[in-house]
């Protein structure tokens, strides 16, 4: 149980275009979704937290206008990389806790999206 | 702000041997939770083990155990009887028990190589 489906797994786009990444919780409701970015051979850096029914919370240094996050329903959160540039190329991973989970509960991760901007 | 440090970018272990991955963290909070995640080449994040800060007993999950030293703010992972399938990136992570967000703060990771 507790599966997060993330699509697409890989995407290549041209510089200046926008790309949307979707994360769906398949068998649970996710009121919160965390969006992480992972550079090659590096850690997962939290970009933002989306909350169903309210505005996303962005971490310091993350451009809100470039990384648009929407939490449209209890099972869907999206990250749109607008006007993508080569430096936005990275691995993006979403994750969600179960609603009402205890603090020692794990996050449930999507399989990630490899974004390449040419 | 809380930080998590993994000082070993890469470790190597012989199959069937034991290896310990280091993790230290910095926090002023007394209530928090610590996790080890494994990321194999598939990039899927897999929970290995977790520890509540209020528990003195070290967590154990089959071949995986931790050495939690709260005063030293250290949370190392010991893998016994290493297997080829243990080869992966290992991330130590911190979660505040005060912040209601449930977010995880990750260390920089340790790449574990398993020699056959």
mmCIF file of C-alpha atoms in Angstrom:
data_model
loop_
_atom_site.group_PDB
_atom_site.id
_atom_site.type_symbol
_atom_site.label_atom_id
_atom_site.label_comp_id
_atom_site.label_asym_id
_atom_site.label_seq_id
_atom_site.Cartn_x
_atom_site.Cartn_y
_atom_site.Cartn_z
ATOM 1 C CA UNK A 1 0.000 0.000 0.000
ATOM 2 C CA UNK A 2 0.807 3.727 0.074
ATOM 3 C CA UNK A 3 1.939 4.045 -3.530
ATOM 4 C CA UNK A 4 2.875 7.353 -5.093
ATOM 5 C CA UNK A 5 2.823 7.311 -8.873
ATOM 6 C CA UNK A 6 5.039 9.902 -10.524
ATOM 7 C CA UNK A 7 4.954 10.757 -14.226
ATOM 8 C CA UNK A 8 6.750 11.117 -16.478
ATOM 9 C CA UNK A 9 9.783 9.116 -15.433
ATOM 10 C CA UNK A 10 11.910 10.849 -18.031
ATOM 11 C CA UNK A 11 11.370 13.981 -20.054
ATOM 12 C CA UNK A 12 13.513 15.918 -22.458
ATOM 13 C CA UNK A 13 12.446 19.398 -23.376
ATOM 14 C CA UNK A 14 13.841 22.383 -25.182
ATOM 15 C CA UNK A 15 15.056 25.444 -23.402
ATOM 16 C CA UNK A 16 12.252 27.928 -22.833
ATOM 17 C CA UNK A 17 9.436 25.420 -22.694
ATOM 18 C CA UNK A 18 7.483 24.301 -19.640
ATOM 19 C CA UNK A 19 7.276 20.824 -18.222
ATOM 20 C CA UNK A 20 4.688 19.393 -15.866
ATOM 21 C CA UNK A 21 5.418 16.566 -13.456
ATOM 22 C CA UNK A 22 2.533 14.780 -11.767
ATOM 23 C CA UNK A 23 2.426 12.841 -8.550
ATOM 24 C CA UNK A 24 -0.612 10.839 -7.614
ATOM 25 C CA UNK A 25 -1.266 8.979 -4.429
ATOM 26 C CA UNK A 26 -2.934 5.804 -5.639
ATOM 27 C CA UNK A 27 -4.295 4.225 -2.501
ATOM 28 C CA UNK A 28 -4.261 6.954 0.086
ATOM 29 C CA UNK A 29 -5.104 10.598 0.416
ATOM 30 C CA UNK A 30 -2.156 12.947 0.426
ATOM 31 C CA UNK A 31 -2.974 16.323 1.890
ATOM 32 C CA UNK A 32 0.726 17.150 1.790
ATOM 33 C CA UNK A 33 3.300 16.490 -0.922
ATOM 34 C CA UNK A 34 6.994 17.234 -0.648
ATOM 35 C CA UNK A 35 8.952 18.032 -3.797
ATOM 36 C CA UNK A 36 12.644 17.269 -3.734
ATOM 37 C CA UNK A 37 15.367 17.913 -6.253
ATOM 38 C CA UNK A 38 18.401 15.683 -6.526
ATOM 39 C CA UNK A 39 21.530 16.668 -8.392
ATOM 40 C CA UNK A 40 23.811 13.882 -9.655
ATOM 41 C CA UNK A 41 25.492 12.051 -6.791
ATOM 42 C CA UNK A 42 24.057 14.523 -4.322
ATOM 43 C CA UNK A 43 21.419 14.696 -1.687
ATOM 44 C CA UNK A 44 17.727 15.336 -1.937
ATOM 45 C CA UNK A 45 17.053 19.013 -1.443
ATOM 46 C CA UNK A 46 13.559 19.995 -0.405
ATOM 47 C CA UNK A 47 12.170 22.518 -2.850
ATOM 48 C CA UNK A 48 8.652 23.024 -1.605
ATOM 49 C CA UNK A 49 5.717 21.575 0.223
ATOM 50 C CA UNK A 50 2.326 21.510 -1.396
ATOM 51 C CA UNK A 51 -0.831 21.370 0.646
ATOM 52 C CA UNK A 52 -4.233 20.539 -0.737
ATOM 53 C CA UNK A 53 -6.419 23.604 -0.675
ATOM 54 C CA UNK A 54 -3.713 26.124 0.103
ATOM 55 C CA UNK A 55 -0.630 27.714 -1.376
ATOM 56 C CA UNK A 56 2.599 25.804 -1.519
ATOM 57 C CA UNK A 57 5.402 26.608 0.869
ATOM 58 C CA UNK A 58 8.743 27.126 -0.834
ATOM 59 C CA UNK A 59 12.150 26.649 0.701
ATOM 60 C CA UNK A 60 14.553 29.542 0.758
ATOM 61 C CA UNK A 61 16.207 30.147 -2.571
ATOM 62 C CA UNK A 62 13.618 28.322 -4.666
ATOM 63 C CA UNK A 63 12.018 30.467 -7.332
ATOM 64 C CA UNK A 64 8.261 30.346 -6.913
ATOM 65 C CA UNK A 65 7.583 31.604 -10.415
ATOM 66 C CA UNK A 66 9.843 29.036 -12.011
ATOM 67 C CA UNK A 67 8.663 26.020 -10.045
ATOM 68 C CA UNK A 68 4.885 26.202 -9.919
ATOM 69 C CA UNK A 69 3.300 23.747 -7.555
ATOM 70 C CA UNK A 70 -0.364 22.906 -7.453
ATOM 71 C CA UNK A 71 -2.149 20.505 -5.173
ATOM 72 C CA UNK A 72 -5.413 20.122 -7.013
ATOM 73 C CA UNK A 73 -6.941 17.329 -4.997
ATOM 74 C CA UNK A 74 -6.261 14.919 -2.168
ATOM 75 C CA UNK A 75 -4.547 12.575 -4.646
ATOM 76 C CA UNK A 76 -2.783 14.856 -7.108
ATOM 77 C CA UNK A 77 0.077 17.311 -6.847
ATOM 78 C CA UNK A 78 1.908 18.806 -9.805
ATOM 79 C CA UNK A 79 5.196 20.573 -10.308
ATOM 80 C CA UNK A 80 5.558 22.720 -13.400
ATOM 81 C CA UNK A 81 8.993 23.885 -14.396
ATOM 82 C CA UNK A 82 8.340 27.040 -16.384
ATOM 83 C CA UNK A 83 10.660 28.425 -19.055
ATOM 84 C CA UNK A 84 13.058 25.593 -18.415
ATOM 85 C CA UNK A 85 16.776 26.093 -18.877
ATOM 86 C CA UNK A 86 19.623 23.581 -18.938
ATOM 87 C CA UNK A 87 20.452 24.363 -15.311
ATOM 88 C CA UNK A 88 17.012 23.045 -14.364
ATOM 89 C CA UNK A 89 18.057 19.614 -15.565
ATOM 90 C CA UNK A 90 17.870 17.355 -12.558
ATOM 91 C CA UNK A 91 16.064 14.501 -10.882
ATOM 92 C CA UNK A 92 12.821 15.520 -9.196
ATOM 93 C CA UNK A 93 11.134 13.316 -6.589
ATOM 94 C CA UNK A 94 7.843 13.742 -4.825
ATOM 95 C CA UNK A 95 6.886 12.187 -1.531
ATOM 96 C CA UNK A 96 3.970 12.205 0.838
ATOM 97 C CA UNK A 97 3.134 11.166 4.362
ATOM 98 C CA UNK A 98 -0.044 9.333 5.178
ATOM 99 C CA UNK A 99 -2.743 11.568 6.594
ATOM 100 C CA UNK A 100 -2.654 11.369 10.336
ATOM 101 C CA UNK A 101 0.595 9.441 10.316
ATOM 102 C CA UNK A 102 2.780 9.445 13.369
ATOM 103 C CA UNK A 103 6.082 11.251 13.302
ATOM 104 C CA UNK A 104 8.025 8.032 12.963
ATOM 105 C CA UNK A 105 6.148 7.100 9.807
ATOM 106 C CA UNK A 106 8.114 7.112 6.563
ATOM 107 C CA UNK A 107 7.462 9.266 3.571
ATOM 108 C CA UNK A 108 6.173 7.478 0.507
ATOM 109 C CA UNK A 109 8.181 8.391 -2.544
ATOM 110 C CA UNK A 110 7.431 8.516 -6.220
ATOM 111 C CA UNK A 111 9.936 6.947 -8.582
ATOM 112 C CA UNK A 112 11.252 10.310 -9.667
ATOM 113 C CA UNK A 113 11.440 12.260 -12.909
ATOM 114 C CA UNK A 114 14.648 12.769 -14.825
ATOM 115 C CA UNK A 115 14.363 16.176 -16.530
ATOM 116 C CA UNK A 116 16.812 17.073 -19.265
ATOM 117 C CA UNK A 117 16.630 20.522 -20.801
ATOM 118 C CA UNK A 118 18.444 20.927 -24.101
ATOM 119 C CA UNK B 1 18.026 25.110 11.283
ATOM 120 C CA UNK B 2 18.674 21.427 11.432
ATOM 121 C CA UNK B 3 21.450 19.874 9.386
ATOM 122 C CA UNK B 4 22.463 16.319 8.616
ATOM 123 C CA UNK B 5 26.038 15.394 7.758
ATOM 124 C CA UNK B 6 27.314 12.223 6.181
ATOM 125 C CA UNK B 7 31.076 12.459 6.063
ATOM 126 C CA UNK B 8 31.700 9.348 3.973
ATOM 127 C CA UNK B 9 30.960 9.948 0.291
ATOM 128 C CA UNK B 10 31.719 6.326 -0.495
ATOM 129 C CA UNK B 11 32.303 3.116 1.402
ATOM 130 C CA UNK B 12 33.273 -0.334 0.248
ATOM 131 C CA UNK B 13 32.621 -3.662 1.923
ATOM 132 C CA UNK B 14 33.320 -7.253 1.108
ATOM 133 C CA UNK B 15 30.289 -9.434 0.667
ATOM 134 C CA UNK B 16 29.281 -11.089 3.976
ATOM 135 C CA UNK B 17 31.250 -8.554 5.987
ATOM 136 C CA UNK B 18 29.974 -5.738 8.181
ATOM 137 C CA UNK B 19 30.070 -2.043 7.374
ATOM 138 C CA UNK B 20 29.101 1.060 9.320
ATOM 139 C CA UNK B 21 27.886 4.261 7.704
ATOM 140 C CA UNK B 22 28.215 7.455 9.696
ATOM 141 C CA UNK B 23 25.698 10.222 10.199
ATOM 142 C CA UNK B 24 25.713 13.210 12.483
ATOM 143 C CA UNK B 25 23.095 15.877 12.851
ATOM 144 C CA UNK B 26 22.707 19.238 14.419
ATOM 145 C CA UNK B 27 19.560 20.310 16.185
ATOM 146 C CA UNK B 28 18.412 22.208 19.212
ATOM 147 C CA UNK B 29 15.239 20.178 19.430
ATOM 148 C CA UNK B 30 14.750 17.359 21.883
ATOM 149 C CA UNK B 31 11.940 15.682 19.986
ATOM 150 C CA UNK B 32 12.875 14.313 16.599
ATOM 151 C CA UNK B 33 13.061 11.205 14.464
ATOM 152 C CA UNK B 34 15.873 9.771 12.417
ATOM 153 C CA UNK B 35 15.742 7.601 9.333
ATOM 154 C CA UNK B 36 18.027 5.749 6.977
ATOM 155 C CA UNK B 37 16.892 5.444 3.388
ATOM 156 C CA UNK B 38 18.423 3.384 0.629
ATOM 157 C CA UNK B 39 18.421 4.528 -2.987
ATOM 158 C CA UNK B 40 19.448 1.768 -5.412
ATOM 159 C CA UNK B 41 20.258 2.490 -9.067
ATOM 160 C CA UNK B 42 16.527 2.465 -9.782
ATOM 161 C CA UNK B 43 16.406 5.728 -7.758
ATOM 162 C CA UNK B 44 13.461 4.466 -5.695
ATOM 163 C CA UNK B 45 13.760 5.595 -2.082
ATOM 164 C CA UNK B 46 13.439 2.671 0.318
ATOM 165 C CA UNK B 47 13.139 2.998 4.076
ATOM 166 C CA UNK B 48 15.803 0.956 5.831
ATOM 167 C CA UNK B 49 15.339 1.777 9.488
ATOM 168 C CA UNK B 50 14.061 4.497 11.815
ATOM 169 C CA UNK B 51 14.707 5.683 15.340
ATOM 170 C CA UNK B 52 12.749 7.844 17.719
ATOM 171 C CA UNK B 53 14.964 10.203 19.678
ATOM 172 C CA UNK B 54 13.103 9.498 22.899
ATOM 173 C CA UNK B 55 13.974 5.827 22.700
ATOM 174 C CA UNK B 56 17.295 4.803 24.173
ATOM 175 C CA UNK B 57 17.237 1.375 22.608
ATOM 176 C CA UNK B 58 18.863 1.191 19.212
ATOM 177 C CA UNK B 59 16.585 0.161 16.375
ATOM 178 C CA UNK B 60 17.208 -3.109 14.550
ATOM 179 C CA UNK B 61 15.737 -4.470 11.338
ATOM 180 C CA UNK B 62 17.167 -7.848 10.414
ATOM 181 C CA UNK B 63 20.736 -7.205 9.180
ATOM 182 C CA UNK B 64 20.432 -3.464 9.722
ATOM 183 C CA UNK B 65 20.956 -1.772 13.050
ATOM 184 C CA UNK B 66 21.749 1.693 14.266
ATOM 185 C CA UNK B 67 24.003 3.135 16.901
ATOM 186 C CA UNK B 68 22.108 6.138 18.189
ATOM 187 C CA UNK B 69 24.135 8.419 20.418
ATOM 188 C CA UNK B 70 21.828 11.279 21.335
ATOM 189 C CA UNK B 71 24.341 13.329 23.286
ATOM 190 C CA UNK B 72 26.833 13.114 20.459
ATOM 191 C CA UNK B 73 24.072 13.633 17.872
ATOM 192 C CA UNK B 74 25.258 10.608 15.991
ATOM 193 C CA UNK B 75 23.165 8.044 14.142
ATOM 194 C CA UNK B 76 25.267 5.436 12.374
ATOM 195 C CA UNK B 77 23.953 2.513 10.349
ATOM 196 C CA UNK B 78 25.488 -0.924 10.623
ATOM 197 C CA UNK B 79 24.912 -3.452 7.888
ATOM 198 C CA UNK B 80 25.816 -6.995 8.824
ATOM 199 C CA UNK B 81 26.415 -9.865 6.426
ATOM 200 C CA UNK B 82 26.521 -7.459 3.504
ATOM 201 C CA UNK B 83 24.900 -8.631 0.313
ATOM 202 C CA UNK B 84 25.356 -7.556 -3.285
ATOM 203 C CA UNK B 85 21.864 -6.130 -3.192
ATOM 204 C CA UNK B 86 22.889 -3.720 -0.457
ATOM 205 C CA UNK B 87 24.907 -1.720 -2.959
ATOM 206 C CA UNK B 88 23.193 1.666 -3.165
ATOM 207 C CA UNK B 89 23.235 5.237 -1.970
ATOM 208 C CA UNK B 90 22.309 5.528 1.682
ATOM 209 C CA UNK B 91 20.795 8.690 3.058
ATOM 210 C CA UNK B 92 20.412 9.660 6.664
ATOM 211 C CA UNK B 93 17.402 11.875 7.329
ATOM 212 C CA UNK B 94 16.010 13.976 10.154
ATOM 213 C CA UNK B 95 12.442 14.853 10.974
ATOM 214 C CA UNK B 96 11.457 17.359 13.599
ATOM 215 C CA UNK B 97 8.958 16.253 16.196
ATOM 216 C CA UNK B 98 8.054 19.882 16.748
ATOM 217 C CA UNK B 99 7.532 21.066 13.200
ATOM 218 C CA UNK B 100 4.199 19.703 12.061
ATOM 219 C CA UNK B 101 5.225 19.514 8.419
ATOM 220 C CA UNK B 102 6.578 15.937 8.449
ATOM 221 C CA UNK B 103 9.338 16.969 6.062
ATOM 222 C CA UNK B 104 12.618 15.092 5.987
ATOM 223 C CA UNK B 105 16.016 16.756 5.879
ATOM 224 C CA UNK B 106 18.566 14.559 4.172
ATOM 225 C CA UNK B 107 22.297 14.192 4.474
ATOM 226 C CA UNK B 108 24.517 14.183 1.402
ATOM 227 C CA UNK B 109 24.521 10.419 1.141
ATOM 228 C CA UNK B 110 27.052 7.604 1.187
ATOM 229 C CA UNK B 111 27.556 5.353 -1.776
ATOM 230 C CA UNK B 112 28.027 1.777 -0.641
ATOM 231 C CA UNK B 113 29.915 -0.599 -2.878
ATOM 232 C CA UNK B 114 29.760 -4.322 -2.172
ATOM 233 C CA UNK B 115 32.642 -6.412 -3.459
ATOM 234 C CA UNK B 116 31.826 -10.015 -4.373
#
